[in-house]
PDB file of C-alpha atoms and ligand atoms in Angstrom:
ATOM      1  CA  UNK A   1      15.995  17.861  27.037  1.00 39.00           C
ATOM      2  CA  UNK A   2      13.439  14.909  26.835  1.00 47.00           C
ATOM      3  CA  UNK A   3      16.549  12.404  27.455  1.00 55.00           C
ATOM      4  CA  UNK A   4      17.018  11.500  30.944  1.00 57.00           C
ATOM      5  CA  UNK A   5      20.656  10.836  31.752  1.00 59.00           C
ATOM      6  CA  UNK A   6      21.234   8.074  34.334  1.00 60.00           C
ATOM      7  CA  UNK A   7      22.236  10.509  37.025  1.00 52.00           C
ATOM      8  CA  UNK A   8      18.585  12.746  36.184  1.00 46.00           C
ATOM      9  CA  UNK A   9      16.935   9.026  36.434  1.00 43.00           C
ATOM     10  CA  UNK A  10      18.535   8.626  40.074  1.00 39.00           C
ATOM     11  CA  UNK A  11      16.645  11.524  41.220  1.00 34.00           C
ATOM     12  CA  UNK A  12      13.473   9.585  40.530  1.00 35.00           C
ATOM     13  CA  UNK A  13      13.248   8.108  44.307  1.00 38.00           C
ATOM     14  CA  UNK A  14      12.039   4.770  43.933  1.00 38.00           C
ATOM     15  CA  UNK A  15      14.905   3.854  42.017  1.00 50.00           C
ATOM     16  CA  UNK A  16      17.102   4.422  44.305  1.00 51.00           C
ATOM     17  CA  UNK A  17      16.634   1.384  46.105  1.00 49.00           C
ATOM     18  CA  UNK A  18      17.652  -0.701  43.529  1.00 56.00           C
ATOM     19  CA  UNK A  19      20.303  -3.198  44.578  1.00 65.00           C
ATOM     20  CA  UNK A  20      23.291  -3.853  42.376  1.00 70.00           C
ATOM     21  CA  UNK A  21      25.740  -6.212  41.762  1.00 72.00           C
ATOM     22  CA  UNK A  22      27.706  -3.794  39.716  1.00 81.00           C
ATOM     23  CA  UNK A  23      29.986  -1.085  40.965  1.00 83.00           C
ATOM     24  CA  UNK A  24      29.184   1.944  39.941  1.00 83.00           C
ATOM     25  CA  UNK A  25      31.292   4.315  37.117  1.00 85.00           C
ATOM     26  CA  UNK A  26      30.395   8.067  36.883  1.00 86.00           C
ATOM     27  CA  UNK A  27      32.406   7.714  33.483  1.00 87.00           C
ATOM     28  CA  UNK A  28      29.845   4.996  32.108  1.00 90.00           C
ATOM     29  CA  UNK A  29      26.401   6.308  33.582  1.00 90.00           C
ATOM     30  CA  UNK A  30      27.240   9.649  31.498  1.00 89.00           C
ATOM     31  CA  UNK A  31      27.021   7.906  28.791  1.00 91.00           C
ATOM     32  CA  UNK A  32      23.625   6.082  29.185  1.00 93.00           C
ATOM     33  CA  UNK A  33      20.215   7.788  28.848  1.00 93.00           C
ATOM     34  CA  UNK A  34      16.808   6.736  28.615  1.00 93.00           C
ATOM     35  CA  UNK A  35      13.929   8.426  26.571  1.00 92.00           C
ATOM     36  CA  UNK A  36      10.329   7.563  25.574  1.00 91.00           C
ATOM     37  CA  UNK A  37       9.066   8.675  22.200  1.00 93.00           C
ATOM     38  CA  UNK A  38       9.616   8.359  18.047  1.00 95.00           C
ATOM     39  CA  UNK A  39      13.066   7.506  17.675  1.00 96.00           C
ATOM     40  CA  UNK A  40      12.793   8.546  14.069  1.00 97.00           C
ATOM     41  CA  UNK A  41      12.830  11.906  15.607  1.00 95.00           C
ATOM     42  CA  UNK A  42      15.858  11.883  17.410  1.00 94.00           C
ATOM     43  CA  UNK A  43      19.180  13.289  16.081  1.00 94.00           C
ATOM     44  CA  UNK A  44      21.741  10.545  16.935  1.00 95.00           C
ATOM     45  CA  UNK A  45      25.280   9.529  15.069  1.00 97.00           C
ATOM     46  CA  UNK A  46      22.625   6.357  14.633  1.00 98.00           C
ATOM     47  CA  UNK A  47      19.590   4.994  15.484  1.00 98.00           C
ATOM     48  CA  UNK A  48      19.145   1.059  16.195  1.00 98.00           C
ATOM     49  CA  UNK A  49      16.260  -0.707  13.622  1.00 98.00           C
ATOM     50  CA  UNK A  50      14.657  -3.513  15.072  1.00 98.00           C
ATOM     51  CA  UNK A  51      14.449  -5.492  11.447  1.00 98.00           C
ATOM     52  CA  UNK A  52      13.400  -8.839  10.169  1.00 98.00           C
ATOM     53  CA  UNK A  53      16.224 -10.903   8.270  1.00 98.00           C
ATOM     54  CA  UNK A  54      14.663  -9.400   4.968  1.00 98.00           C
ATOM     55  CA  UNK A  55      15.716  -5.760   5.635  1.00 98.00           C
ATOM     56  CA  UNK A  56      13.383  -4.716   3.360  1.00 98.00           C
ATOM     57  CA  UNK A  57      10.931  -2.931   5.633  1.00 96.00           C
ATOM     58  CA  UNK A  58       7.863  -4.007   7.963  1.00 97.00           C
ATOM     59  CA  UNK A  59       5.606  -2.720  10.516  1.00 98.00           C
ATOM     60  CA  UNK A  60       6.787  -1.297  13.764  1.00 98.00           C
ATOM     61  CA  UNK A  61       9.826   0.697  14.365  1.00 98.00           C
ATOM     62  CA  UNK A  62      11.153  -0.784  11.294  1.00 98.00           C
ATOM     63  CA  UNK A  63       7.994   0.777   9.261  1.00 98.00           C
ATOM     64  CA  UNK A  64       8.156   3.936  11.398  1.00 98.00           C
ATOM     65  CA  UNK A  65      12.042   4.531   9.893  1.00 98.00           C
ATOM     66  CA  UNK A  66      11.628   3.603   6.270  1.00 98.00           C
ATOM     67  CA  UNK A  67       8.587   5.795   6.425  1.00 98.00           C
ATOM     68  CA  UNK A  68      10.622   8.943   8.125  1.00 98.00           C
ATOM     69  CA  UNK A  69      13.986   7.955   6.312  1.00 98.00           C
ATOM     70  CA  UNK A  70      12.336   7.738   2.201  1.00 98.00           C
ATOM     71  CA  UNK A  71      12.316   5.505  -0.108  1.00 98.00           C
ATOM     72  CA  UNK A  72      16.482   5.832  -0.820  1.00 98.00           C
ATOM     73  CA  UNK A  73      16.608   4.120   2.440  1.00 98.00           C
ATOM     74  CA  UNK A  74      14.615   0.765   1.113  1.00 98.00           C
ATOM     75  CA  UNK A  75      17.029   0.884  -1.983  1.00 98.00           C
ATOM     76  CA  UNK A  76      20.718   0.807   0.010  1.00 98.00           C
ATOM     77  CA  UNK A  77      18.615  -1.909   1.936  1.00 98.00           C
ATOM     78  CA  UNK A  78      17.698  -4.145  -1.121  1.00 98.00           C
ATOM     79  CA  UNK A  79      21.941  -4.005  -1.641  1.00 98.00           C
ATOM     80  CA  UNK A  80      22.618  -5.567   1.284  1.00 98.00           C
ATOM     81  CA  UNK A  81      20.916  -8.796   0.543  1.00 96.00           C
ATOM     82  CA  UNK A  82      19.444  -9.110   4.029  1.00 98.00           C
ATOM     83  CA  UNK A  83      20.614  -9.871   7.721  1.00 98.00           C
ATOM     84  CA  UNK A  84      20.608 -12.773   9.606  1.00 98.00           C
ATOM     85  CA  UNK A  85      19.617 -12.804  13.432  1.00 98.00           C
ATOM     86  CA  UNK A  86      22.156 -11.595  15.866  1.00 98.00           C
ATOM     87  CA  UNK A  87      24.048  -9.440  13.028  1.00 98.00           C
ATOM     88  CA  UNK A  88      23.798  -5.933  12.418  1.00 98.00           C
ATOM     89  CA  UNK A  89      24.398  -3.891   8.833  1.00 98.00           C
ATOM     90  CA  UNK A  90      24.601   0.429   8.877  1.00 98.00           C
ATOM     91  CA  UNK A  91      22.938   2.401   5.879  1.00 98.00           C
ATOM     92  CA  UNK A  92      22.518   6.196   5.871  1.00 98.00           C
ATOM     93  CA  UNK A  93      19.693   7.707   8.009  1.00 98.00           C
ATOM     94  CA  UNK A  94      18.778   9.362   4.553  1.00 98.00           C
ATOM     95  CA  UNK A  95      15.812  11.830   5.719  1.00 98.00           C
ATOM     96  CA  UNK A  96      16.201  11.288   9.084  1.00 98.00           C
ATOM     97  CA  UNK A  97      18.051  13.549  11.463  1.00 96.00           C
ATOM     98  CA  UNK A  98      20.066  10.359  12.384  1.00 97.00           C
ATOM     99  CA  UNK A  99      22.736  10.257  10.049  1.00 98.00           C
ATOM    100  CA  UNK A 100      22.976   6.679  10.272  1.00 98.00           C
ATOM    101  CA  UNK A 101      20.725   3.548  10.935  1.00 98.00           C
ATOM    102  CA  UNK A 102      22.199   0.176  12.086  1.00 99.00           C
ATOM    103  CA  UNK A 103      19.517  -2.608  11.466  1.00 99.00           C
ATOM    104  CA  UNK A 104      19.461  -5.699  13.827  1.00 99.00           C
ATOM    105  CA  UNK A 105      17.603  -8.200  13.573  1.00 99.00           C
ATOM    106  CA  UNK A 106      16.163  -9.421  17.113  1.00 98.00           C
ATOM    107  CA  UNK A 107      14.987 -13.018  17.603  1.00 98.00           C
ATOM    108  CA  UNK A 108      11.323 -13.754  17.397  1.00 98.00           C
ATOM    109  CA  UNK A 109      11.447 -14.773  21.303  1.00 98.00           C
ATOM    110  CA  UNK A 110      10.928 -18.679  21.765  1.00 98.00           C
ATOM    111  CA  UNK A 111       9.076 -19.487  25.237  1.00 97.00           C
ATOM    112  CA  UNK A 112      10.420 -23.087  25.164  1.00 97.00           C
ATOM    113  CA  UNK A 113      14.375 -21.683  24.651  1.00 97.00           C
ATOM    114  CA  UNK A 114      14.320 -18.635  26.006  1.00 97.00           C
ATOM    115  CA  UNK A 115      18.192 -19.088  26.744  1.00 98.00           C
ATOM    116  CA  UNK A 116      19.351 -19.089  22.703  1.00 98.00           C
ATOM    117  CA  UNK A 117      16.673 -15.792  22.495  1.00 98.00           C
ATOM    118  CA  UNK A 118      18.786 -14.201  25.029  1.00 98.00           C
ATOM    119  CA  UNK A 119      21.921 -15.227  23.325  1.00 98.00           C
ATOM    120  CA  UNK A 120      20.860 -13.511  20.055  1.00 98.00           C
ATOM    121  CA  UNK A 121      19.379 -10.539  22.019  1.00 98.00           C
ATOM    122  CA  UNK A 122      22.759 -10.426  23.108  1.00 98.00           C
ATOM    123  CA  UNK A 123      24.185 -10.105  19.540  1.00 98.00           C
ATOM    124  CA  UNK A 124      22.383  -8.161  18.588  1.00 98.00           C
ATOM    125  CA  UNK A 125      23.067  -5.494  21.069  1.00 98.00           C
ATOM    126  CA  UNK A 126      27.080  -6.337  20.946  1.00 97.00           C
ATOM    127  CA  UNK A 127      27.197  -6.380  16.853  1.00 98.00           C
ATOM    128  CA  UNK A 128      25.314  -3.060  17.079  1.00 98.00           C
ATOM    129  CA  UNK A 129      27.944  -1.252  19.098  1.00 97.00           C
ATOM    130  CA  UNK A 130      30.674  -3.091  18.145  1.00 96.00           C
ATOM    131  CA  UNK A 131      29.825  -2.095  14.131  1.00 97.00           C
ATOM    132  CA  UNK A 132      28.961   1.533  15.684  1.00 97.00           C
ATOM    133  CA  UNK A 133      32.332   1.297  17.081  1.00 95.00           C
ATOM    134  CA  UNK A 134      34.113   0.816  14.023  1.00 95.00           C
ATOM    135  CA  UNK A 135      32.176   3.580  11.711  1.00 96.00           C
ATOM    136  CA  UNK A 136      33.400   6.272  14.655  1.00 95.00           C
ATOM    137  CA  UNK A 137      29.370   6.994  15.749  1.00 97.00           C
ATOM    138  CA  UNK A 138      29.722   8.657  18.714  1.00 96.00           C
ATOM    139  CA  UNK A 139      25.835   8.858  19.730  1.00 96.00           C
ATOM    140  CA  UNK A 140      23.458   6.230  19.452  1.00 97.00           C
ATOM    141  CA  UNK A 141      20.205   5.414  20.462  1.00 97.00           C
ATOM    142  CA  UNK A 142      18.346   2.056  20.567  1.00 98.00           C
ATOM    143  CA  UNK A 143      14.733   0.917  20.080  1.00 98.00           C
ATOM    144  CA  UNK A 144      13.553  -1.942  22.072  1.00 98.00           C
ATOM    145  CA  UNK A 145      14.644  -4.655  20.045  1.00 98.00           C
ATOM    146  CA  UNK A 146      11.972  -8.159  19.357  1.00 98.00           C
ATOM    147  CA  UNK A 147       9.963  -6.351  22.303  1.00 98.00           C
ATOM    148  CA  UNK A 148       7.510  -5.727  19.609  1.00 98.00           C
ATOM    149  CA  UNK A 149       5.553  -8.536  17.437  1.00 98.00           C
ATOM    150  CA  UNK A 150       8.513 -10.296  18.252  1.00 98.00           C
ATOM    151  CA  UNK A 151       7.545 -11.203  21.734  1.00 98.00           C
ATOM    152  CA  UNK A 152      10.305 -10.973  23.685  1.00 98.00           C
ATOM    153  CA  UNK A 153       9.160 -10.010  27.464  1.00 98.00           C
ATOM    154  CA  UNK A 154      10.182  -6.297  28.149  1.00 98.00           C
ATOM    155  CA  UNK A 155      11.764  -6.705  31.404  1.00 98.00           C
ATOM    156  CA  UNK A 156      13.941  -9.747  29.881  1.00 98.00           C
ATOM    157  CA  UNK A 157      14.577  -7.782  27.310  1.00 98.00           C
ATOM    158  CA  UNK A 158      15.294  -4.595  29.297  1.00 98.00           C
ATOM    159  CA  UNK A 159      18.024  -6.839  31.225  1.00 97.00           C
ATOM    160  CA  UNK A 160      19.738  -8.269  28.089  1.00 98.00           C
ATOM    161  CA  UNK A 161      20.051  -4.466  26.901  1.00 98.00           C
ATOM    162  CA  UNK A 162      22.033  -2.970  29.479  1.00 97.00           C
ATOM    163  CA  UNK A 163      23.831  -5.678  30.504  1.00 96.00           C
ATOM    164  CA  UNK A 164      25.398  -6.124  27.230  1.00 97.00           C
ATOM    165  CA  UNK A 165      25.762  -1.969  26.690  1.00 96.00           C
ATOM    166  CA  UNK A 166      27.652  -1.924  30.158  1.00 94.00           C
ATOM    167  CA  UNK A 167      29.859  -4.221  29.352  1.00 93.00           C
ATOM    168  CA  UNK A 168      30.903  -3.068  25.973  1.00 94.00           C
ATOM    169  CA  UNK A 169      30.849   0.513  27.249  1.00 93.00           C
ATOM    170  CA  UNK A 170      33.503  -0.875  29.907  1.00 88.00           C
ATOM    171  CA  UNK A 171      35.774  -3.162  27.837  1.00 79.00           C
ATOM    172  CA  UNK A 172      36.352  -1.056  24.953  1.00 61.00           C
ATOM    173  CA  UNK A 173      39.001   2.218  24.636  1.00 64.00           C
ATOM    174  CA  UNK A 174      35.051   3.251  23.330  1.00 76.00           C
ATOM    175  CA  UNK A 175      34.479   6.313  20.997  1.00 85.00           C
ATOM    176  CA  UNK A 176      31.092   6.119  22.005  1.00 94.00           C
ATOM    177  CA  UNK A 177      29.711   9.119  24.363  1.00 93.00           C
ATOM    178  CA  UNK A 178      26.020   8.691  24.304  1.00 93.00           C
ATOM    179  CA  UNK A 179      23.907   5.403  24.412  1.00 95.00           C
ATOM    180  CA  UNK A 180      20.265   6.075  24.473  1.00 95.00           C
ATOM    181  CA  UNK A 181      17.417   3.363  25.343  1.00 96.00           C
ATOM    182  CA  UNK A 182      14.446   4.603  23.615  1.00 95.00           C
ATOM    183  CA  UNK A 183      11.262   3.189  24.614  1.00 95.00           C
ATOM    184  CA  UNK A 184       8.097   3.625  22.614  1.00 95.00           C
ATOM    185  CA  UNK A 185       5.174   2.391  25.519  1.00 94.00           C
ATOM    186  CA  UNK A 186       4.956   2.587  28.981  1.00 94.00           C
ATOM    187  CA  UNK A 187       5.618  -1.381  29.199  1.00 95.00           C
ATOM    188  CA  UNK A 188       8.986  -0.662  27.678  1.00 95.00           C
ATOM    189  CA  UNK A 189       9.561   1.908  30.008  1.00 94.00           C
ATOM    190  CA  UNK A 190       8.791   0.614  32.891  1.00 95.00           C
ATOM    191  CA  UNK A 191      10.674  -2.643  32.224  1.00 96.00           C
ATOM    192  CA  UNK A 192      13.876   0.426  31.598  1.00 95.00           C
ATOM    193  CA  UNK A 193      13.342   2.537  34.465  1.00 93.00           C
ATOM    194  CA  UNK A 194      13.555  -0.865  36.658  1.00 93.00           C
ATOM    195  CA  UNK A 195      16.708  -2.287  34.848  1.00 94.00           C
ATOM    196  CA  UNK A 196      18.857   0.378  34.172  1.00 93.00           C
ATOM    197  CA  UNK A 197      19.864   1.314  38.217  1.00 91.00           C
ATOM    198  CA  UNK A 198      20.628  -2.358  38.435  1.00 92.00           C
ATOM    199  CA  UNK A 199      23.344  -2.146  35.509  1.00 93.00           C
ATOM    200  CA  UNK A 200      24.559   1.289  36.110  1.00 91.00           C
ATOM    201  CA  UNK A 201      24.294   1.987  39.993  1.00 88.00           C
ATOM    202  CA  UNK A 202      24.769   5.794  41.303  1.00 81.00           C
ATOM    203  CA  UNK A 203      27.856   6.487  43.064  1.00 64.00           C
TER     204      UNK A 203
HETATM  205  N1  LIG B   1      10.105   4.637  17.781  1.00 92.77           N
HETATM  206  C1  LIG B   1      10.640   3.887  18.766  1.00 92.77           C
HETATM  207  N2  LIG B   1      10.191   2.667  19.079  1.00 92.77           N
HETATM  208  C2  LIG B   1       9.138   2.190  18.379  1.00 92.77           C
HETATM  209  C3  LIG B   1       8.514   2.902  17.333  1.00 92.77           C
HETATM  210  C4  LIG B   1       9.045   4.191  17.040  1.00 92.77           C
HETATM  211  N3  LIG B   1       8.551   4.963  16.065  1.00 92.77           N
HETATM  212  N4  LIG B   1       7.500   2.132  16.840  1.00 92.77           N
HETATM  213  C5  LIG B   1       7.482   0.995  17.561  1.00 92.77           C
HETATM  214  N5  LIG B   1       8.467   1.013  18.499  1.00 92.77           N
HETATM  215  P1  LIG B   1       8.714  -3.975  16.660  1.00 92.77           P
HETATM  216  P2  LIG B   1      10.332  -6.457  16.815  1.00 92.77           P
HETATM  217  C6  LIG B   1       8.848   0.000  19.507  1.00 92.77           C
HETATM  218  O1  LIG B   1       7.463  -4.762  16.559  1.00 92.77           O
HETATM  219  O2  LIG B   1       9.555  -6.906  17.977  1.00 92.77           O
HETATM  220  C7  LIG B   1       8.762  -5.359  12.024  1.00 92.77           C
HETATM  221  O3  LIG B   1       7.687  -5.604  11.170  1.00 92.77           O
HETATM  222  C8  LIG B   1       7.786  -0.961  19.958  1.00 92.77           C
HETATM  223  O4  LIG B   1       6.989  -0.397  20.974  1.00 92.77           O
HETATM  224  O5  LIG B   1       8.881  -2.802  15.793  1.00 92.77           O
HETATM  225  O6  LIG B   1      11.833  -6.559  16.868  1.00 92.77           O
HETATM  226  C9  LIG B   1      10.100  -5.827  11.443  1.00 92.77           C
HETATM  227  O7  LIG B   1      10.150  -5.667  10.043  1.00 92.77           O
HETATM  228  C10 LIG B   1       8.635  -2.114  20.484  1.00 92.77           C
HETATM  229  O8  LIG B   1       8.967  -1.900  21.841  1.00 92.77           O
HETATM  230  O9  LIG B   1      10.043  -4.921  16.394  1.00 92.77           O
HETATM  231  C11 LIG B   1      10.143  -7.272  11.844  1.00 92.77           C
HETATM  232  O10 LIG B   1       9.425  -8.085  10.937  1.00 92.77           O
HETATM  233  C12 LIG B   1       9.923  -2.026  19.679  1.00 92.77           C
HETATM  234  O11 LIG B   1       9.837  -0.805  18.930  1.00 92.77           O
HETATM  235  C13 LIG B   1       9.460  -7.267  13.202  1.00 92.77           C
HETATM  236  O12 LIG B   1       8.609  -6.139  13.202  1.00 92.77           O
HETATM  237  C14 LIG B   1      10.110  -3.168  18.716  1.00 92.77           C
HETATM  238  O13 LIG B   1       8.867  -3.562  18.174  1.00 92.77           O
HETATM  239  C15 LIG B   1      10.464  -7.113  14.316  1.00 92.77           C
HETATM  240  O14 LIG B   1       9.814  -7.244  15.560  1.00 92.77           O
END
């Protein structure tokens, strides 16, 4: 109940005025939600790890789901023989009630190219759901991806996210029914609740 579909966010009157350049789809916005909290507590098909190209654990979201998930986790990880930026790999949510995680690994943002950090934000986001796609996950649910120690600016970042899950939720014959944006702080939030009538407009 604490995940706010798009069509509950419309209902939230200042968003309303949001102007789009996208035409709106009942059939995508159903899909989308937004939530703020723990995503280690949330019981998705998969939940999205911001990681570093190690994939052996670190602070932040990435610390929060080894933590939650055990130490079984850490050891499919150390198989994998680590990630670059852009890419995604899946291991099993272990502990967690997600049975599935999907690590990414999100560019540390660069203030002097902020055009290639976008372009492997963008990855990042497409190899998730794309390799989501393929496994048959049906419900996923994103953390905020480099927004962390990473740097990248939340509203940028906010952008980049459901641009890229709009499209993919168009193009594709998609299995997926549920995309969640799950934002941790109010900055992430914010930079969500401002973004996401731009990308998915009410009807
Ligand atoms: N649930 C949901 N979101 C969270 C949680 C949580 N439990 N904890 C933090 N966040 P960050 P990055 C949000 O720094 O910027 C790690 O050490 C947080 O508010 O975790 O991609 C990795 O190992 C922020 O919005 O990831 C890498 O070395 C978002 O998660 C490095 O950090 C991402 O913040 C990756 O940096």
């Amino acid at each position: 109940a604490d995940i706010l579909t798009v069509t509950q966010l419309y209902a939230v009157s200042e968003l309303k005025a949001a102007t789009s350049r996208y035409s709106s789809s009942r059939s995508i916005n159903d899909r989308v939600g937004l939530t703020k909290g723990d995503i280690t507590r949330l019981s998705l098909d998969a939940i999205v790890n911001a990681a570093n190209t190690t994939l052996l654990g670190g602070g932040g979201v990435d610390g929060a789901i080894h933590r939650a998930a055990g130490p079984d986790l850490l050891d499919e990880c150390e198989a994998l023989q680590g990630c670059r930026t852009g890419q995604a790999k899946i291991t099993d949510g272990y502990r967690l009630p997600a049975k599935h995680v999907i690590h990414t690994v999100g560019p540390v943002y660069n203030v002097l190219d902020p055009k290639d950090s976008a372009k492997l934000l963008r990855s990042c986001y497409e190899e998730s759901l794309k390799l989501a796609v393929r496994e048959g996950i049906k419900t996923i649910g994103f953390s905020g991806i480099s927004t962390g120690v990473y740097g990248y600016p939340s509203r940028d970042a906010a952008e980049v996210a459901c641009d890229t899950v709009r499209r993919l939720l168009a193009a594709e014959a998609s299995s997926l029914t549920r995309v969640v944006f799950v934002a941790f702080d109010e900055k992430d939030m914010a930079a969500y609740r401002e973004a996401i009538p731009k990308y998915f407009p009410d009807t």
